[in-house]
PDB file of C-alpha atoms and ligand atoms in Angstrom:
ATOM      1  CA  MET A   1      10.879 -10.743  10.242  1.00 38.00           C
ATOM      2  CA  SER A   2      13.724 -12.710  11.835  1.00 39.00           C
ATOM      3  CA  SER A   3      11.762 -14.034  14.785  1.00 48.00           C
ATOM      4  CA  THR A   4       8.764 -16.061  13.725  1.00 57.00           C
ATOM      5  CA  GLU A   5       7.167 -16.041  17.146  1.00 72.00           C
ATOM      6  CA  ILE A   6       3.689 -14.599  17.009  1.00 80.00           C
ATOM      7  CA  THR A   7       2.019 -13.469  20.187  1.00 88.00           C
ATOM      8  CA  ILE A   8      -1.650 -13.125  19.387  1.00 93.00           C
ATOM      9  CA  THR A   9      -4.021 -14.051  22.244  1.00 94.00           C
ATOM     10  CA  PRO A  10      -7.094 -16.221  21.523  1.00 93.00           C
ATOM     11  CA  THR A  11      -9.452 -13.194  21.628  1.00 94.00           C
ATOM     12  CA  GLU A  12      -7.124 -11.092  19.467  1.00 96.00           C
ATOM     13  CA  TRP A  13      -7.030 -14.031  17.065  1.00 96.00           C
ATOM     14  CA  GLU A  14     -10.826 -13.776  16.624  1.00 96.00           C
ATOM     15  CA  ILE A  15     -10.407 -10.132  15.573  1.00 97.00           C
ATOM     16  CA  MET A  16      -7.603 -11.091  13.179  1.00 97.00           C
ATOM     17  CA  ARG A  17      -9.865 -13.705  11.556  1.00 97.00           C
ATOM     18  CA  MET A  18     -12.378 -10.973  10.705  1.00 97.00           C
ATOM     19  CA  VAL A  19      -9.603  -8.776   9.291  1.00 97.00           C
ATOM     20  CA  TRP A  20      -8.164 -11.677   7.279  1.00 98.00           C
ATOM     21  CA  ALA A  21     -11.632 -12.513   5.953  1.00 97.00           C
ATOM     22  CA  GLU A  22     -12.363  -8.933   4.818  1.00 96.00           C
ATOM     23  CA  GLN A  23      -8.732  -7.855   4.152  1.00 96.00           C
ATOM     24  CA  THR A  24      -9.733  -4.187   4.551  1.00 97.00           C
ATOM     25  CA  ILE A  25     -12.138  -3.443   7.393  1.00 97.00           C
ATOM     26  CA  THR A  26     -13.260  -0.619   9.702  1.00 96.00           C
ATOM     27  CA  SER A  27     -13.697  -0.781  13.490  1.00 94.00           C
ATOM     28  CA  PRO A  28     -17.490  -0.330  13.192  1.00 94.00           C
ATOM     29  CA  LYS A  29     -17.598  -3.318  10.833  1.00 95.00           C
ATOM     30  CA  ILE A  30     -15.575  -5.432  13.294  1.00 96.00           C
ATOM     31  CA  LEU A  31     -17.984  -4.351  16.050  1.00 94.00           C
ATOM     32  CA  GLU A  32     -20.951  -5.334  13.906  1.00 93.00           C
ATOM     33  CA  LEU A  33     -19.474  -8.728  12.959  1.00 93.00           C
ATOM     34  CA  SER A  34     -18.310  -9.527  16.487  1.00 92.00           C
ATOM     35  CA  SER A  35     -21.711  -8.634  17.985  1.00 91.00           C
ATOM     36  CA  ASN A  36     -23.177 -11.478  15.905  1.00 89.00           C
ATOM     37  CA  ILE A  37     -20.631 -14.008  17.160  1.00 91.00           C
ATOM     38  CA  PHE A  38     -19.414 -12.893  20.588  1.00 92.00           C
ATOM     39  CA  ASP A  39     -20.772 -11.211  23.670  1.00 88.00           C
ATOM     40  CA  TRP A  40     -18.105  -8.468  23.694  1.00 90.00           C
ATOM     41  CA  LYS A  41     -18.516  -4.843  24.765  1.00 90.00           C
ATOM     42  CA  SER A  42     -17.544  -2.252  22.152  1.00 91.00           C
ATOM     43  CA  SER A  43     -14.803  -1.046  24.517  1.00 94.00           C
ATOM     44  CA  THR A  44     -13.367  -4.585  24.565  1.00 94.00           C
ATOM     45  CA  VAL A  45     -13.294  -4.739  20.771  1.00 94.00           C
ATOM     46  CA  LYS A  46     -11.612  -1.298  20.601  1.00 94.00           C
ATOM     47  CA  THR A  47      -8.999  -2.415  23.136  1.00 96.00           C
ATOM     48  CA  LEU A  48      -8.295  -5.591  21.152  1.00 96.00           C
ATOM     49  CA  ILE A  49      -7.912  -3.622  17.908  1.00 97.00           C
ATOM     50  CA  GLY A  50      -5.596  -1.136  19.649  1.00 96.00           C
ATOM     51  CA  ARG A  51      -3.422  -3.946  20.974  1.00 97.00           C
ATOM     52  CA  LEU A  52      -3.144  -5.578  17.558  1.00 97.00           C
ATOM     53  CA  ILE A  53      -2.074  -2.235  16.059  1.00 97.00           C
ATOM     54  CA  ASP A  54       0.498  -1.739  18.859  1.00 96.00           C
ATOM     55  CA  LYS A  55       1.862  -5.260  18.357  1.00 95.00           C
ATOM     56  CA  GLY A  56       2.256  -4.599  14.640  1.00 95.00           C
ATOM     57  CA  TYR A  57      -0.254  -7.177  13.390  1.00 96.00           C
ATOM     58  CA  LEU A  58      -2.709  -4.580  12.060  1.00 97.00           C
ATOM     59  CA  ASN A  59      -1.975  -1.606   9.820  1.00 97.00           C
ATOM     60  CA  LYS A  60      -4.166   1.451  10.159  1.00 96.00           C
ATOM     61  CA  ASP A  61      -4.962   4.032   7.500  1.00 96.00           C
ATOM     62  CA  THR A  62      -6.125   7.136   9.340  1.00 95.00           C
ATOM     63  CA  SER A  63      -6.458   9.293   6.213  1.00 96.00           C
ATOM     64  CA  VAL A  64     -10.136   8.327   6.103  1.00 94.00           C
ATOM     65  CA  ARG A  65     -12.920   8.185   8.694  1.00 94.00           C
ATOM     66  CA  PRO A  66     -13.515   5.624  10.051  1.00 93.00           C
ATOM     67  CA  MET A  67      -9.914   4.468   9.715  1.00 95.00           C
ATOM     68  CA  LEU A  68      -9.199   1.402   7.599  1.00 97.00           C
ATOM     69  CA  LEU A  69      -7.554  -1.652   9.093  1.00 98.00           C
ATOM     70  CA  THR A  70      -5.560  -4.178   7.077  1.00 98.00           C
ATOM     71  CA  PRO A  71      -3.572  -7.240   8.212  1.00 98.00           C
ATOM     72  CA  ALA A  72       0.205  -6.747   8.565  1.00 97.00           C
ATOM     73  CA  ILE A  73       0.679 -10.510   8.547  1.00 96.00           C
ATOM     74  CA  SER A  74      -1.031 -13.103   6.343  1.00 96.00           C
ATOM     75  CA  GLU A  75      -3.344 -15.678   7.877  1.00 96.00           C
ATOM     76  CA  GLU A  76      -1.197 -18.466   6.454  1.00 96.00           C
ATOM     77  CA  GLU A  77       2.009 -16.998   7.909  1.00 94.00           C
ATOM     78  CA  ALA A  78       0.339 -16.563  11.303  1.00 95.00           C
ATOM     79  CA  ASN A  79      -1.067 -20.109  11.305  1.00 94.00           C
ATOM     80  CA  TYR A  80       2.232 -21.707  10.247  1.00 94.00           C
ATOM     81  CA  SER A  81       4.163 -19.685  12.800  1.00 92.00           C
ATOM     82  CA  ARG A  82       1.750 -20.676  15.569  1.00 91.00           C
ATOM     83  CA  ILE A  83       2.154 -24.376  14.734  1.00 92.00           C
ATOM     84  CA  ASP A  84       5.950 -24.129  14.222  1.00 93.00           C
ATOM     85  CA  ASP A  85       6.164 -22.569  17.648  1.00 90.00           C
ATOM     86  CA  LYS A  86       4.341 -25.481  19.305  1.00 91.00           C
ATOM     87  CA  VAL A  87       6.301 -28.096  17.345  1.00 94.00           C
ATOM     88  CA  SER A  88       9.621 -26.483  18.321  1.00 93.00           C
ATOM     89  CA  GLN A  89       8.741 -27.254  21.949  1.00 92.00           C
ATOM     90  CA  MET A  90       8.492 -30.991  21.205  1.00 94.00           C
ATOM     91  CA  CYS A  91      11.297 -33.543  20.937  1.00 96.00           C
ATOM     92  CA  THR A  92      12.156 -34.124  17.257  1.00 96.00           C
ATOM     93  CA  LYS A  93      11.452 -37.843  17.851  1.00 95.00           C
ATOM     94  CA  ASP A  94       7.809 -37.119  18.755  1.00 95.00           C
ATOM     95  CA  ARG A  95       7.011 -34.962  15.712  1.00 96.00           C
ATOM     96  CA  GLY A  96       6.294 -37.823  13.290  1.00 96.00           C
ATOM     97  CA  SER A  97       3.465 -39.172  15.439  1.00 96.00           C
ATOM     98  CA  LEU A  98       2.034 -35.644  15.725  1.00 96.00           C
ATOM     99  CA  ILE A  99       1.932 -35.388  11.931  1.00 96.00           C
ATOM    100  CA  THR A 100       0.236 -38.820  11.728  1.00 97.00           C
ATOM    101  CA  HIS A 101      -2.276 -37.616  14.327  1.00 97.00           C
ATOM    102  CA  LEU A 102      -3.037 -34.466  12.288  1.00 96.00           C
ATOM    103  CA  ILE A 103      -3.536 -36.503   9.109  1.00 97.00           C
ATOM    104  CA  GLU A 104      -5.842 -38.926  10.939  1.00 98.00           C
ATOM    105  CA  LYS A 105      -7.893 -36.177  12.564  1.00 98.00           C
ATOM    106  CA  ASN A 106      -8.446 -33.887   9.578  1.00 98.00           C
ATOM    107  CA  GLU A 107     -10.497 -34.247   6.421  1.00 98.00           C
ATOM    108  CA  LEU A 108      -8.295 -33.837   3.345  1.00 98.00           C
ATOM    109  CA  SER A 109      -9.189 -33.466  -0.319  1.00 98.00           C
ATOM    110  CA  ILE A 110      -7.932 -35.908  -2.961  1.00 98.00           C
ATOM    111  CA  ASP A 111      -5.552 -33.194  -4.221  1.00 98.00           C
ATOM    112  CA  GLU A 112      -4.213 -32.481  -0.752  1.00 98.00           C
ATOM    113  CA  ILE A 113      -3.664 -36.195  -0.138  1.00 98.00           C
ATOM    114  CA  GLN A 114      -1.833 -36.475  -3.465  1.00 98.00           C
ATOM    115  CA  GLU A 115       0.388 -33.532  -2.514  1.00 98.00           C
ATOM    116  CA  ILE A 116       1.212 -35.159   0.847  1.00 98.00           C
ATOM    117  CA  ILE A 117       1.980 -38.507  -0.831  1.00 98.00           C
ATOM    118  CA  GLU A 118       4.366 -36.810  -3.283  1.00 98.00           C
ATOM    119  CA  LEU A 119       6.053 -34.856  -0.520  1.00 98.00           C
ATOM    120  CA  LEU A 120       6.479 -37.987   1.572  1.00 97.00           C
ATOM    121  CA  GLN A 121       7.909 -39.947  -1.373  1.00 98.00           C
ATOM    122  CA  GLU A 122      10.430 -37.163  -1.908  1.00 98.00           C
ATOM    123  CA  LYS A 123      11.316 -37.020   1.802  1.00 97.00           C
ATOM    124  CA  LYS A 124      11.717 -40.798   1.918  1.00 97.00           C
ATOM    125  CA  GLN A 125      14.689 -40.570  -0.504  1.00 97.00           C
ATOM    126  CA  THR A 126      16.825 -38.814   2.114  1.00 97.00           C
ATOM    127  CA  ALA A 127      15.122 -39.865   5.348  1.00 97.00           C
ATOM    128  CA  PRO A 128      17.258 -41.192   8.225  1.00 97.00           C
ATOM    129  CA  THR A 129      16.504 -44.642   9.725  1.00 96.00           C
ATOM    130  CA  THR A 130      15.783 -42.972  13.035  1.00 95.00           C
ATOM    131  CA  VAL A 131      15.241 -39.316  13.920  1.00 96.00           C
ATOM    132  CA  LYS A 132      17.854 -37.930  16.310  1.00 95.00           C
ATOM    133  CA  CYS A 133      16.795 -36.187  19.510  1.00 95.00           C
ATOM    134  CA  LEU A 134      18.159 -32.637  19.624  1.00 93.00           C
ATOM    135  CA  CYS A 135      16.813 -31.706  23.037  1.00 92.00           C
ATOM    136  CA  PRO A 136      19.118 -30.570  25.843  1.00 91.00           C
ATOM    137  CA  VAL A 137      19.488 -33.158  28.633  1.00 91.00           C
ATOM    138  CA  GLY A 138      16.515 -32.887  30.955  1.00 90.00           C
ATOM    139  CA  GLN A 139      14.056 -31.662  28.337  1.00 90.00           C
ATOM    140  CA  CYS A 140      12.797 -35.064  27.203  1.00 90.00           C
ATOM    141  CA  SER A 141      12.910 -38.731  28.174  1.00 90.00           C
ATOM    142  CA  CYS A 142      15.420 -39.681  25.421  1.00 90.00           C
ATOM    143  CA  HIS A 143      18.375 -39.116  27.767  1.00 84.00           C
ATOM    144  CA  ILE A 144      16.997 -41.192  30.643  1.00 82.00           C
ATOM    145  CA  ASN A 145      18.824 -44.553  31.121  1.00 67.00           C
TER     146      ASN A 145
HETATM  147 ZN1  LIG B 201      14.224 -36.303  22.850  1.00 73.99          ZN
END
């Protein structure tokens, strides 16, 4: 996939989470699971599944009844792409504070912290003194004054 942009709506995302959790799932199973969590009509769930198939995020195996659904994209790939997309809309100079914010806000295991420390030590070797803004004029406040 050349473009990493993923266009999954928040409700479609809830369906994808069930598919990612089960890996192989039927529509009736999604209906059953979603009825425990959401107040969705069965027609709504069927529409959401249909859209995800049309968009290429779900694979269907129609050789069996009911058909089997599997994810066409991994949860990790979808999550990273979603975040990369948001970050790409920010000035490069603002990204460091976002990362600090994420670290502050989220519980991390000792191992995860160690991994981050090692990564940061490695990045520090080649880090610039200041991050350059790459935004076109008018897209951020770096060019004002
Ligand atoms: Zn900027």
